[in-house]
mmCIF file of C-alpha atoms and ligand atoms in Angstrom:
data_model
loop_
_atom_site.group_PDB
_atom_site.id
_atom_site.type_symbol
_atom_site.label_atom_id
_atom_site.label_comp_id
_atom_site.label_asym_id
_atom_site.label_seq_id
_atom_site.Cartn_x
_atom_site.Cartn_y
_atom_site.Cartn_z
ATOM 1 C CA UNK A 1187 99.924 69.381 114.219
ATOM 2 C CA UNK A 1188 101.117 70.524 110.630
ATOM 3 C CA UNK A 1189 97.969 70.055 109.033
ATOM 4 C CA UNK A 1190 95.286 71.541 111.793
ATOM 5 C CA UNK A 1191 94.824 74.589 109.676
ATOM 6 C CA UNK A 1192 94.148 73.582 106.139
ATOM 7 C CA UNK A 1193 90.429 72.956 105.632
ATOM 8 C CA UNK A 1194 88.446 69.949 103.802
ATOM 9 C CA UNK A 1195 89.055 72.181 100.324
ATOM 10 C CA UNK A 1196 93.107 71.529 100.946
ATOM 11 C CA UNK A 1197 93.374 75.234 101.664
ATOM 12 C CA UNK A 1198 95.915 76.087 104.383
ATOM 13 C CA UNK A 1199 94.956 79.275 106.671
ATOM 14 C CA UNK A 1200 97.538 81.436 107.511
ATOM 15 C CA UNK A 1201 95.247 84.687 107.976
ATOM 16 C CA UNK A 1202 93.184 86.019 110.469
ATOM 17 C CA UNK A 1203 91.065 89.230 110.847
ATOM 18 C CA UNK A 1204 90.615 90.294 114.071
ATOM 19 C CA UNK A 1205 87.828 92.256 114.777
ATOM 20 C CA UNK A 1206 88.470 94.585 117.954
ATOM 21 C CA UNK A 1207 85.525 96.226 118.185
ATOM 22 C CA UNK A 1208 82.018 96.182 116.285
ATOM 23 C CA UNK A 1209 82.195 100.114 116.511
ATOM 24 C CA UNK A 1210 82.787 102.324 114.152
ATOM 25 C CA UNK A 1211 82.921 106.522 114.473
ATOM 26 C CA UNK A 1212 81.692 106.706 110.415
ATOM 27 C CA UNK A 1213 78.382 105.310 108.874
ATOM 28 C CA UNK A 1214 79.762 104.457 105.797
ATOM 29 C CA UNK A 1215 76.105 103.685 104.145
ATOM 30 C CA UNK A 1216 76.991 100.619 102.511
ATOM 31 C CA UNK A 1217 78.888 99.356 106.036
ATOM 32 C CA UNK A 1218 76.493 100.163 109.341
ATOM 33 C CA UNK A 1219 72.766 101.488 108.886
ATOM 34 C CA UNK A 1220 71.812 104.650 110.123
ATOM 35 C CA UNK A 1221 70.646 104.643 113.938
ATOM 36 C CA UNK A 1222 72.185 101.287 114.010
ATOM 37 C CA UNK A 1223 72.234 99.919 118.069
ATOM 38 C CA UNK A 1224 72.713 96.368 117.956
ATOM 39 C CA UNK A 1225 76.641 96.550 118.843
ATOM 40 C CA UNK A 1226 77.839 93.696 121.289
ATOM 41 C CA UNK A 1227 77.387 94.138 125.012
ATOM 42 C CA UNK A 1228 80.626 94.691 126.642
ATOM 43 C CA UNK A 1229 80.781 91.906 128.497
ATOM 44 C CA UNK A 1230 80.429 89.880 125.495
ATOM 45 C CA UNK A 1231 83.832 91.956 124.112
ATOM 46 C CA UNK A 1232 86.789 89.303 124.465
ATOM 47 C CA UNK A 1233 89.786 91.065 126.512
ATOM 48 C CA UNK A 1234 93.096 91.174 125.513
ATOM 49 C CA UNK A 1235 94.579 88.428 127.188
ATOM 50 C CA UNK A 1236 91.753 86.006 125.936
ATOM 51 C CA UNK A 1237 92.421 87.107 122.582
ATOM 52 C CA UNK A 1238 96.264 86.857 123.223
ATOM 53 C CA UNK A 1239 95.405 83.738 124.675
ATOM 54 C CA UNK A 1240 93.303 82.697 121.248
ATOM 55 C CA UNK A 1241 95.694 84.208 118.981
ATOM 56 C CA UNK A 1242 98.734 82.217 120.391
ATOM 57 C CA UNK A 1243 97.118 78.547 119.944
ATOM 58 C CA UNK A 1244 95.889 79.934 116.025
ATOM 59 C CA UNK A 1245 99.767 80.517 115.624
ATOM 60 C CA UNK A 1246 101.044 76.905 117.340
ATOM 61 C CA UNK A 1247 98.970 75.688 114.451
ATOM 62 C CA UNK A 1248 100.472 77.675 111.954
ATOM 63 C CA UNK A 1249 98.394 81.099 111.639
ATOM 64 C CA UNK A 1250 101.394 83.721 110.380
ATOM 65 C CA UNK A 1251 99.752 86.723 109.753
ATOM 66 C CA UNK A 1252 96.880 89.033 111.999
ATOM 67 C CA UNK A 1253 95.107 91.787 110.302
ATOM 68 C CA UNK A 1254 93.712 94.603 112.847
ATOM 69 C CA UNK A 1255 90.364 95.945 112.102
ATOM 70 C CA UNK A 1256 86.436 95.811 112.669
ATOM 71 C CA UNK A 1257 84.037 98.417 113.080
ATOM 72 C CA UNK A 1258 87.016 100.806 113.880
ATOM 73 C CA UNK A 1259 89.573 99.779 115.982
ATOM 74 C CA UNK A 1260 91.285 102.603 116.538
ATOM 75 C CA UNK A 1261 88.086 103.427 118.982
ATOM 76 C CA UNK A 1262 89.398 100.325 120.787
ATOM 77 C CA UNK A 1263 91.607 101.776 124.004
ATOM 78 C CA UNK A 1264 94.423 101.096 123.883
ATOM 79 C CA UNK A 1265 94.826 99.781 120.490
ATOM 80 C CA UNK A 1266 98.425 100.605 120.845
ATOM 81 C CA UNK A 1267 98.917 97.822 123.638
ATOM 82 C CA UNK A 1268 96.684 95.006 122.400
ATOM 83 C CA UNK A 1269 98.698 95.771 118.780
ATOM 84 C CA UNK A 1270 102.281 95.320 121.384
ATOM 85 C CA UNK A 1271 100.905 92.040 122.688
ATOM 86 C CA UNK A 1272 100.231 90.512 118.743
ATOM 87 C CA UNK A 1273 103.261 91.125 117.591
ATOM 88 C CA UNK A 1274 105.212 89.911 120.465
ATOM 89 C CA UNK A 1275 103.231 86.090 119.773
ATOM 90 C CA UNK A 1276 105.890 83.845 118.539
ATOM 91 C CA UNK A 1277 104.697 82.710 115.042
ATOM 92 C CA UNK A 1278 102.995 86.169 114.172
ATOM 93 C CA UNK A 1279 105.361 87.196 110.894
ATOM 94 C CA UNK A 1280 103.084 90.174 110.116
ATOM 95 C CA UNK A 1281 100.814 92.236 111.885
ATOM 96 C CA UNK A 1282 98.238 94.947 109.865
ATOM 97 C CA UNK A 1283 95.492 97.205 110.403
ATOM 98 C CA UNK A 1284 92.820 98.798 108.435
ATOM 99 C CA UNK A 1285 91.583 101.997 109.901
ATOM 100 C CA UNK A 1286 89.268 104.716 108.343
ATOM 101 C CA UNK A 1287 92.252 106.806 109.356
ATOM 102 C CA UNK A 1288 90.041 109.898 111.401
ATOM 103 C CA UNK A 1289 92.455 108.710 114.121
ATOM 104 C CA UNK A 1290 95.612 107.873 111.896
ATOM 105 C CA UNK A 1291 96.894 111.153 113.156
ATOM 106 C CA UNK A 1292 96.277 110.269 116.867
ATOM 107 C CA UNK A 1293 97.745 106.915 116.566
ATOM 108 C CA UNK A 1294 99.729 106.291 114.072
ATOM 109 C CA UNK A 1295 103.175 106.796 115.967
ATOM 110 C CA UNK A 1296 102.678 104.266 118.828
ATOM 111 C CA UNK A 1297 101.009 101.480 116.524
ATOM 112 C CA UNK A 1298 104.229 101.840 114.049
ATOM 113 C CA UNK A 1299 106.077 101.555 117.820
ATOM 114 C CA UNK A 1300 103.782 98.298 119.025
ATOM 115 C CA UNK A 1301 104.783 96.814 115.639
ATOM 116 C CA UNK A 1302 101.989 97.181 113.159
ATOM 117 C CA UNK A 1303 103.753 96.946 109.815
ATOM 118 C CA UNK A 1304 101.099 97.665 107.371
ATOM 119 C CA UNK A 1305 98.167 99.656 107.248
ATOM 120 C CA UNK A 1306 94.981 99.494 104.562
ATOM 121 C CA UNK A 1307 93.326 102.947 104.418
ATOM 122 C CA UNK A 1308 89.801 103.248 103.849
ATOM 123 C CA UNK A 1309 89.145 106.337 101.559
ATOM 124 C CA UNK A 1310 85.774 105.996 99.225
ATOM 125 C CA UNK A 1311 86.680 109.909 97.677
ATOM 126 C CA UNK A 1312 88.696 112.876 97.438
ATOM 127 C CA UNK A 1313 85.452 114.914 97.593
ATOM 128 C CA UNK A 1314 84.610 116.389 100.847
ATOM 129 C CA UNK A 1315 80.802 116.774 99.871
ATOM 130 C CA UNK A 1316 81.257 113.140 98.689
ATOM 131 C CA UNK A 1317 82.870 111.824 101.894
ATOM 132 C CA UNK A 1318 80.506 113.320 103.756
ATOM 133 C CA UNK A 1319 78.199 111.547 101.834
ATOM 134 C CA UNK A 1320 78.947 108.129 102.192
ATOM 135 C CA UNK A 1321 80.671 108.310 106.180
ATOM 136 C CA UNK A 1322 77.782 111.140 107.394
ATOM 137 C CA UNK A 1323 81.212 112.949 108.880
ATOM 138 C CA UNK A 1324 82.757 116.005 107.122
ATOM 139 C CA UNK A 1325 86.101 114.426 108.230
ATOM 140 C CA UNK A 1326 88.084 114.327 104.962
ATOM 141 C CA UNK A 1327 90.355 116.653 106.068
ATOM 142 C CA UNK A 1328 91.672 114.170 109.242
ATOM 143 C CA UNK A 1329 91.897 111.652 107.342
ATOM 144 C CA UNK A 1330 94.774 112.991 104.544
ATOM 145 C CA UNK A 1331 96.308 114.500 107.045
ATOM 146 C CA UNK A 1332 96.745 110.737 108.967
ATOM 147 C CA UNK A 1333 97.608 109.476 105.771
ATOM 148 C CA UNK A 1334 100.389 112.038 105.508
ATOM 149 C CA UNK A 1335 101.577 111.060 108.598
ATOM 150 C CA UNK A 1336 101.608 107.684 108.554
ATOM 151 C CA UNK A 1337 103.677 108.091 104.742
ATOM 152 C CA UNK A 1338 105.693 110.592 106.931
ATOM 153 C CA UNK A 1339 106.934 107.817 109.569
ATOM 154 C CA UNK A 1340 107.654 104.997 106.837
ATOM 155 C CA UNK A 1341 105.012 103.096 106.943
ATOM 156 C CA UNK A 1342 105.298 100.552 103.608
ATOM 157 C CA UNK A 1343 103.141 99.809 101.772
ATOM 158 C CA UNK A 1344 100.462 102.080 102.273
ATOM 159 C CA UNK A 1345 97.392 100.730 100.501
ATOM 160 C CA UNK A 1346 94.550 103.021 99.519
ATOM 161 C CA UNK A 1347 90.740 100.643 99.803
ATOM 162 C CA UNK A 1348 88.512 102.329 97.990
ATOM 163 C CA UNK A 1349 84.448 100.704 97.843
ATOM 164 C CA UNK A 1350 83.271 101.839 94.303
ATOM 165 C CA UNK A 1351 79.342 102.695 93.750
ATOM 166 C CA UNK A 1352 77.787 103.447 90.703
ATOM 167 C CA UNK A 1353 76.574 107.075 90.398
ATOM 168 C CA UNK A 1354 77.912 107.854 94.161
ATOM 169 C CA UNK A 1355 82.250 107.489 93.701
ATOM 170 C CA UNK A 1356 82.624 105.923 90.152
ATOM 171 C CA UNK A 1357 83.687 109.607 89.479
ATOM 172 C CA UNK A 1358 86.277 109.128 92.430
ATOM 173 C CA UNK A 1359 88.014 106.805 90.434
ATOM 174 C CA UNK A 1360 90.363 108.564 88.062
ATOM 175 C CA UNK A 1361 91.394 111.737 90.700
ATOM 176 C CA UNK A 1362 92.130 108.543 93.567
ATOM 177 C CA UNK A 1363 94.446 107.448 90.972
ATOM 178 C CA UNK A 1364 96.123 110.489 90.315
ATOM 179 C CA UNK A 1365 96.585 110.790 94.487
ATOM 180 C CA UNK A 1366 97.437 107.435 95.065
ATOM 181 C CA UNK A 1367 100.402 107.298 92.348
ATOM 182 C CA UNK A 1368 101.320 111.082 93.606
ATOM 183 C CA UNK A 1369 102.132 109.416 97.111
ATOM 184 C CA UNK A 1370 102.888 106.165 95.876
ATOM 185 C CA UNK A 1371 100.159 104.639 97.322
ATOM 186 C CA UNK A 1372 99.152 101.429 96.193
ATOM 187 C CA UNK A 1373 95.305 101.794 95.484
ATOM 188 C CA UNK A 1374 92.862 99.438 95.562
ATOM 189 C CA UNK A 1375 89.058 99.318 94.394
ATOM 190 C CA UNK A 1376 86.389 96.732 96.158
ATOM 191 C CA UNK A 1377 82.950 95.940 94.367
ATOM 192 C CA UNK A 1378 80.180 95.958 97.246
ATOM 193 C CA UNK A 1379 79.337 92.876 99.093
ATOM 194 C CA UNK A 1380 75.782 92.966 99.664
ATOM 195 C CA UNK A 1381 76.264 92.124 103.693
ATOM 196 C CA UNK A 1382 73.735 93.036 105.494
ATOM 197 C CA UNK A 1383 71.040 95.350 104.418
ATOM 198 C CA UNK A 1384 73.412 98.499 103.992
ATOM 199 C CA UNK A 1385 75.802 95.854 101.931
ATOM 200 C CA UNK A 1386 72.968 94.876 99.948
ATOM 201 C CA UNK A 1387 71.378 98.539 99.288
ATOM 202 C CA UNK A 1388 74.664 99.842 98.172
ATOM 203 C CA UNK A 1389 75.051 100.725 94.537
ATOM 204 C CA UNK A 1390 77.156 98.083 93.642
ATOM 205 C CA UNK A 1391 79.596 98.524 89.919
ATOM 206 C CA UNK A 1392 81.009 95.458 88.256
ATOM 207 C CA UNK A 1393 84.838 96.510 88.128
ATOM 208 C CA UNK A 1394 85.354 94.572 84.915
ATOM 209 C CA UNK A 1395 85.130 97.129 82.472
ATOM 210 C CA UNK A 1396 86.572 99.579 85.125
ATOM 211 C CA UNK A 1397 90.092 97.470 84.822
ATOM 212 C CA UNK A 1398 90.056 97.621 81.104
ATOM 213 C CA UNK A 1399 89.345 101.061 80.910
ATOM 214 C CA UNK A 1400 92.271 101.994 83.595
ATOM 215 C CA UNK A 1401 94.844 99.416 81.960
ATOM 216 C CA UNK A 1402 93.965 101.099 78.318
ATOM 217 C CA UNK A 1403 94.226 104.550 79.627
ATOM 218 C CA UNK A 1404 97.252 104.748 81.602
ATOM 219 C CA UNK A 1405 98.735 101.629 79.403
ATOM 220 C CA UNK A 1406 99.317 99.693 82.815
ATOM 221 C CA UNK A 1407 99.920 95.987 82.703
ATOM 222 C CA UNK A 1408 98.992 92.517 84.915
ATOM 223 C CA UNK A 1409 100.977 92.369 88.081
ATOM 224 C CA UNK A 1410 101.349 90.665 91.457
ATOM 225 C CA UNK A 1411 102.219 92.204 94.687
ATOM 226 C CA UNK A 1412 103.302 90.342 97.712
ATOM 227 C CA UNK A 1413 100.719 90.559 100.380
ATOM 228 C CA UNK A 1414 98.477 91.575 98.162
ATOM 229 C CA UNK A 1415 95.873 89.192 99.095
ATOM 230 C CA UNK A 1416 93.316 88.696 96.741
ATOM 231 C CA UNK A 1417 93.129 91.663 94.621
ATOM 232 C CA UNK A 1418 94.672 91.584 90.808
ATOM 233 C CA UNK A 1419 96.745 94.188 90.269
ATOM 234 C CA UNK A 1420 97.553 96.257 87.065
ATOM 235 C CA UNK A 1421 101.158 98.311 87.369
ATOM 236 C CA UNK A 1422 103.018 100.631 85.160
ATOM 237 C CA UNK A 1423 105.769 99.483 82.910
ATOM 238 C CA UNK A 1424 108.222 100.707 85.527
ATOM 239 C CA UNK A 1425 106.304 98.463 88.439
ATOM 240 C CA UNK A 1426 106.210 101.455 90.154
ATOM 241 C CA UNK A 1427 102.523 102.338 90.312
ATOM 242 C CA UNK A 1428 99.872 99.784 91.407
ATOM 243 C CA UNK A 1429 96.217 99.364 91.845
ATOM 244 C CA UNK A 1430 94.323 96.561 92.735
ATOM 245 C CA UNK A 1431 91.344 95.174 92.327
ATOM 246 C CA UNK A 1432 89.155 93.139 94.372
ATOM 247 C CA UNK A 1433 85.871 91.403 92.532
ATOM 248 C CA UNK A 1434 83.988 89.083 94.911
ATOM 249 C CA UNK A 1435 81.202 89.118 92.668
ATOM 250 C CA UNK A 1436 82.126 88.903 88.773
ATOM 251 C CA UNK A 1437 85.436 87.163 89.628
ATOM 252 C CA UNK A 1438 85.748 85.708 92.912
ATOM 253 C CA UNK A 1439 88.723 84.181 94.671
ATOM 254 C CA UNK A 1440 87.443 81.779 97.407
ATOM 255 C CA UNK A 1441 89.496 79.211 95.659
ATOM 256 C CA UNK A 1442 92.694 80.757 97.527
ATOM 257 C CA UNK A 1443 91.196 81.934 100.129
ATOM 258 C CA UNK A 1444 93.379 81.709 103.259
ATOM 259 C CA UNK A 1445 91.231 83.317 106.111
ATOM 260 C CA UNK A 1446 88.953 83.605 108.418
ATOM 261 C CA UNK A 1447 87.718 86.056 110.378
ATOM 262 C CA UNK A 1448 87.489 87.189 114.910
ATOM 263 C CA UNK A 1449 84.649 89.005 115.817
ATOM 264 C CA UNK A 1450 85.130 90.708 119.298
ATOM 265 C CA UNK A 1451 82.854 88.341 121.232
ATOM 266 C CA UNK A 1452 84.948 85.708 120.161
ATOM 267 C CA UNK A 1453 82.981 84.053 117.679
ATOM 268 C CA UNK A 1454 85.266 82.773 114.471
ATOM 269 C CA UNK A 1455 83.755 83.281 110.853
ATOM 270 C CA UNK A 1456 84.777 80.745 108.439
ATOM 271 C CA UNK A 1457 83.233 82.508 104.989
ATOM 272 C CA UNK A 1458 81.756 86.409 104.732
ATOM 273 C CA UNK A 1459 79.014 85.124 102.832
ATOM 274 C CA UNK A 1460 78.367 82.032 105.345
ATOM 275 C CA UNK A 1461 76.953 82.053 108.408
ATOM 276 C CA UNK A 1462 79.092 79.229 109.766
ATOM 277 C CA UNK A 1463 81.044 79.903 112.707
ATOM 278 C CA UNK A 1464 82.536 79.010 115.690
ATOM 279 C CA UNK A 1465 81.968 80.974 119.434
ATOM 280 C CA UNK A 1466 85.108 80.801 121.363
ATOM 281 C CA UNK A 1467 83.774 83.247 124.115
ATOM 282 C CA UNK A 1468 82.206 80.801 126.427
ATOM 283 C CA UNK A 1469 85.169 77.931 125.872
ATOM 284 C CA UNK A 1470 87.995 80.629 126.649
ATOM 285 C CA UNK A 1471 85.608 81.417 129.918
ATOM 286 C CA UNK A 1472 85.340 77.836 130.317
ATOM 287 C CA UNK A 1473 89.051 77.442 131.736
ATOM 288 C CA UNK A 1474 90.140 75.111 128.201
ATOM 289 C CA UNK A 1475 93.178 74.151 128.242
ATOM 290 C CA UNK A 1476 95.475 75.058 125.862
ATOM 291 C CA UNK A 1477 95.520 71.650 124.232
ATOM 292 C CA UNK A 1478 91.637 71.417 123.833
ATOM 293 C CA UNK A 1479 92.161 75.043 122.400
ATOM 294 C CA UNK A 1480 94.047 73.939 119.483
ATOM 295 C CA UNK A 1481 91.052 70.971 118.716
ATOM 296 C CA UNK A 1482 88.879 73.488 118.496
ATOM 297 C CA UNK A 1483 90.223 75.428 115.943
ATOM 298 C CA UNK A 1484 91.166 72.425 113.759
ATOM 299 C CA UNK A 1485 87.008 71.351 113.903
ATOM 300 C CA UNK A 1486 86.296 75.413 113.233
ATOM 301 C CA UNK A 1487 88.608 75.206 110.488
ATOM 302 C CA UNK A 1488 87.164 72.334 109.019
ATOM 303 C CA UNK A 1489 83.851 74.248 108.929
ATOM 304 C CA UNK A 1490 85.199 76.572 106.147
ATOM 305 C CA UNK A 1491 82.670 76.583 103.115
ATOM 306 C CA UNK A 1492 83.812 76.291 99.741
ATOM 307 C CA UNK A 1493 82.782 79.102 98.608
ATOM 308 C CA UNK A 1494 80.519 82.654 99.147
ATOM 309 C CA UNK A 1495 77.149 82.525 97.213
ATOM 310 C CA UNK A 1496 76.981 86.085 96.605
ATOM 311 C CA UNK A 1497 75.937 86.044 93.592
ATOM 312 C CA UNK A 1498 72.889 83.598 94.090
ATOM 313 C CA UNK A 1499 71.839 84.191 97.257
ATOM 314 C CA UNK A 1500 72.075 87.716 96.990
ATOM 315 C CA UNK A 1501 70.205 88.679 100.305
ATOM 316 C CA UNK A 1502 70.879 85.690 102.659
ATOM 317 C CA UNK A 1503 73.814 86.986 104.869
ATOM 318 C CA UNK A 1504 71.940 89.761 107.578
ATOM 319 C CA UNK A 1505 75.387 90.251 109.185
ATOM 320 C CA UNK A 1506 77.201 93.328 108.451
ATOM 321 C CA UNK A 1507 80.619 93.579 107.788
ATOM 322 C CA UNK A 1508 81.062 96.184 110.491
ATOM 323 C CA UNK A 1509 80.145 93.244 112.802
ATOM 324 C CA UNK A 1510 82.366 90.726 110.923
ATOM 325 C CA UNK A 1511 85.535 92.934 110.305
ATOM 326 C CA UNK A 1512 86.139 93.292 106.751
HETATM 327 N N1 SAM B 525 87.312 100.558 109.953
HETATM 328 C C1 SAM B 525 87.842 100.253 109.111
HETATM 329 C C2 SAM B 525 88.748 100.827 108.085
HETATM 330 O O1 SAM B 525 87.487 101.557 107.460
HETATM 331 O O2 SAM B 525 88.961 99.598 107.055
HETATM 332 C C3 SAM B 525 87.883 98.424 108.973
HETATM 333 C C4 SAM B 525 87.214 97.904 108.827
HETATM 334 S S1 SAM B 525 85.781 98.128 107.700
HETATM 335 C C5 SAM B 525 84.387 97.119 107.815
HETATM 336 C C6 SAM B 525 87.044 97.491 106.317
HETATM 337 C C7 SAM B 525 86.719 97.547 104.829
HETATM 338 O O3 SAM B 525 85.538 97.126 104.886
HETATM 339 C C8 SAM B 525 86.431 98.913 104.269
HETATM 340 O O4 SAM B 525 87.625 99.231 103.525
HETATM 341 C C9 SAM B 525 84.975 99.012 104.469
HETATM 342 O O5 SAM B 525 85.204 99.960 103.433
HETATM 343 C C10 SAM B 525 84.762 97.339 103.639
HETATM 344 N N2 SAM B 525 83.412 97.588 104.078
HETATM 345 C C11 SAM B 525 82.446 97.561 104.463
HETATM 346 N N3 SAM B 525 81.233 97.260 103.883
HETATM 347 C C12 SAM B 525 81.687 96.926 102.826
HETATM 348 C C13 SAM B 525 80.474 95.944 102.296
HETATM 349 N N4 SAM B 525 79.117 95.671 102.459
HETATM 350 N N5 SAM B 525 81.442 95.927 100.908
HETATM 351 C C14 SAM B 525 82.578 96.291 100.469
HETATM 352 N N6 SAM B 525 83.030 96.901 101.258
HETATM 353 C C15 SAM B 525 82.720 96.847 102.638
#
């Protein structure tokens, strides 16, 4: 039982990203292609009860951390109710959420009461026109208001995720760094991944030279951050400000990967960069008992591949990030 969530490469899988919807109110051009309509039909969506049952089985095997993601998790109806059900599962120690922030003002308070402890907010620029160009909507002000609100509610830490694209928003790195430093947020710079046509057409930028530039300019030192996931961090000397680098292409972190992703239709994706998967929807709907469900999970975990091949096979993954749960 103890080893049930250890994969064939000895990695202990303690973290699950749960995509509660594949829909989103933004159209970030590196994530979902314009005019995309190929969403999961509602009868394929796992219900709240189906999700909780599956997560209980994972937790019984040793899963500890869950992140709600999507698509945009705040567009799922009654998301706070689901969050509250998940945070009550025995064994789940950490519940966090990734959001684009457009509806944070509306939901932040109830999410906090539902047991969501930590927030990652996606924000690629502070420039209104650039924001509209990247996301397809002129709603930067809403996101900034939502961020202000969660700061006052006391969410800690608040991580701001910025996907960096050459010639699109790389000129915004320094303004974003100043903004995050001023508000005591952790900035994380992310390399684009070639997921689906939108990810493959994104203007990839290697973040290693950026890291060296920021380290010199702001006199930063190597650092770590608990719950920091795959990011490698630099911090100020007093440790108060941190900037993370998520570099799946220029310096991959597969050897320490401890995560899997559950899509809204019940598909468990074992790796962002492979098609290895396990389908749980029909199993859950077939009346499977708890012990067989746990057995299915251990079989699924053994399918986790060693590493992605984004560099070697950049056009391999046709699945979009929004379908998988980023
Ligand atoms: N809607 C939520 C949000 O904006 O955080 C959660 C889902 S979104 C798919 C999760 C993260 O994936 C976001 O930070 C987004 O910028 C990132 N993302 C989407 N497509 C990506 C790609 N092709 N490469 C790298 N990051 C990507």
